[in-house]
XYZ file of C-alpha atoms in Angstrom:
124
model
C 91.938 69.144 86.700
C 89.845 70.054 89.799
C 91.995 68.340 91.999
C 94.980 70.209 90.830
C 93.280 73.278 90.915
C 92.114 72.507 94.915
C 95.427 71.627 95.652
C 97.029 74.566 93.956
C 94.224 76.855 96.094
C 95.028 74.968 99.213
C 98.917 75.370 98.472
C 98.333 79.577 98.214
C 96.397 79.753 101.290
C 99.238 78.112 103.262
C 101.860 80.144 101.449
C 99.784 83.624 102.475
C 99.516 82.273 105.838
C 103.387 81.543 106.299
C 103.989 85.131 104.741
C 101.581 86.690 107.318
C 103.487 84.761 110.198
C 107.174 86.377 108.918
C 105.283 89.622 108.569
C 104.133 89.533 112.106
C 107.659 87.895 113.573
C 109.412 90.932 111.306
C 106.999 93.667 113.425
C 107.867 92.019 116.783
C 111.669 92.207 116.027
C 111.131 96.118 115.145
C 110.021 96.476 118.072
C 106.373 96.926 117.323
C 104.319 94.669 119.750
C 100.687 95.287 118.664
C 98.880 95.561 115.307
C 97.560 98.940 114.226
C 93.628 99.433 115.112
C 91.416 97.412 112.762
C 87.947 98.765 112.268
C 85.056 96.530 111.169
C 83.719 97.780 107.784
C 80.055 97.635 107.005
C 78.584 97.861 103.655
C 75.255 99.096 103.388
C 73.328 95.952 101.695
C 69.750 98.038 101.645
C 70.784 99.803 98.666
C 70.937 96.612 96.533
C 68.795 96.347 93.787
C 67.685 93.292 91.854
C 66.542 93.468 88.235
C 63.697 91.048 86.120
C 66.700 88.188 86.348
C 67.265 88.315 90.325
C 70.753 89.527 89.914
C 72.362 92.276 92.147
C 72.109 95.456 90.103
C 74.751 98.524 91.018
C 72.755 100.755 92.903
C 74.271 104.375 91.018
C 73.050 102.884 87.661
C 74.398 101.524 84.612
C 77.910 101.028 84.207
C 78.402 98.801 80.769
C 79.859 95.974 83.063
C 78.467 92.566 83.166
C 78.938 89.861 85.720
C 81.937 89.818 88.083
C 85.109 90.034 86.161
C 88.230 89.131 87.889
C 86.930 90.136 91.316
C 86.507 87.394 93.732
C 83.315 88.058 95.109
C 79.396 89.243 94.253
C 79.157 92.779 95.529
C 81.621 94.763 97.836
C 85.187 93.373 97.302
C 86.962 94.708 100.376
C 90.735 94.412 100.689
C 93.220 94.934 103.587
C 96.518 96.070 102.872
C 98.711 97.060 105.639
C 101.179 99.768 104.601
C 104.264 100.205 106.884
C 106.352 103.292 106.246
C 109.327 105.177 107.943
C 110.728 108.784 107.610
C 114.304 108.647 106.511
C 116.228 111.829 107.998
C 119.209 111.534 105.789
C 117.372 111.734 102.610
C 115.412 115.030 103.927
C 112.241 113.756 105.309
C 111.676 111.045 102.396
C 108.948 108.718 103.109
C 110.029 104.766 102.523
C 107.722 101.802 102.733
C 109.219 98.951 104.752
C 107.011 95.983 103.741
C 106.549 94.447 100.126
C 106.530 90.686 99.196
C 106.253 88.941 95.839
C 103.227 88.552 94.243
C 103.152 84.904 93.577
C 103.820 83.598 90.219
C 103.033 86.923 88.297
C 106.736 88.182 89.499
C 105.544 91.719 90.524
C 106.164 93.289 93.713
C 103.004 94.035 96.281
C 101.648 94.628 99.456
C 100.926 91.928 102.145
C 97.467 91.461 102.473
C 94.450 90.561 100.531
C 90.801 90.404 99.816
C 88.457 89.831 102.940
C 85.858 87.348 102.986
C 82.231 88.840 102.269
C 78.760 87.568 102.532
C 76.772 86.937 99.397
C 74.548 89.594 98.220
C 70.814 88.806 99.382
C 69.518 87.898 95.933
C 72.893 86.516 94.331
């Protein structure tokens, strides 16, 4: 079962890399030869507090939630989702989204991108 899960993860990563490559190729064909400026995001970890069990606590107080839930990381779960839009002059300036992708086996549409890798919190 663990081997199947590991293989599934590898295949999903490869599929994401192929989709990203196709996305960049499409941008190039459309005449966009550079990606928009990206800025490093910094998360202030100095506000991280720990309880008696040495687990990270929400610095804003109790929320009633336990654990990390369905999120992929403890702490900040930063995401990068590029959105390419255009204004359609034929429909009185209505904004259109140009890039979407099918989100795997869920059968729903989503923006390309995903969760960024993160450092573990100081007391994880």
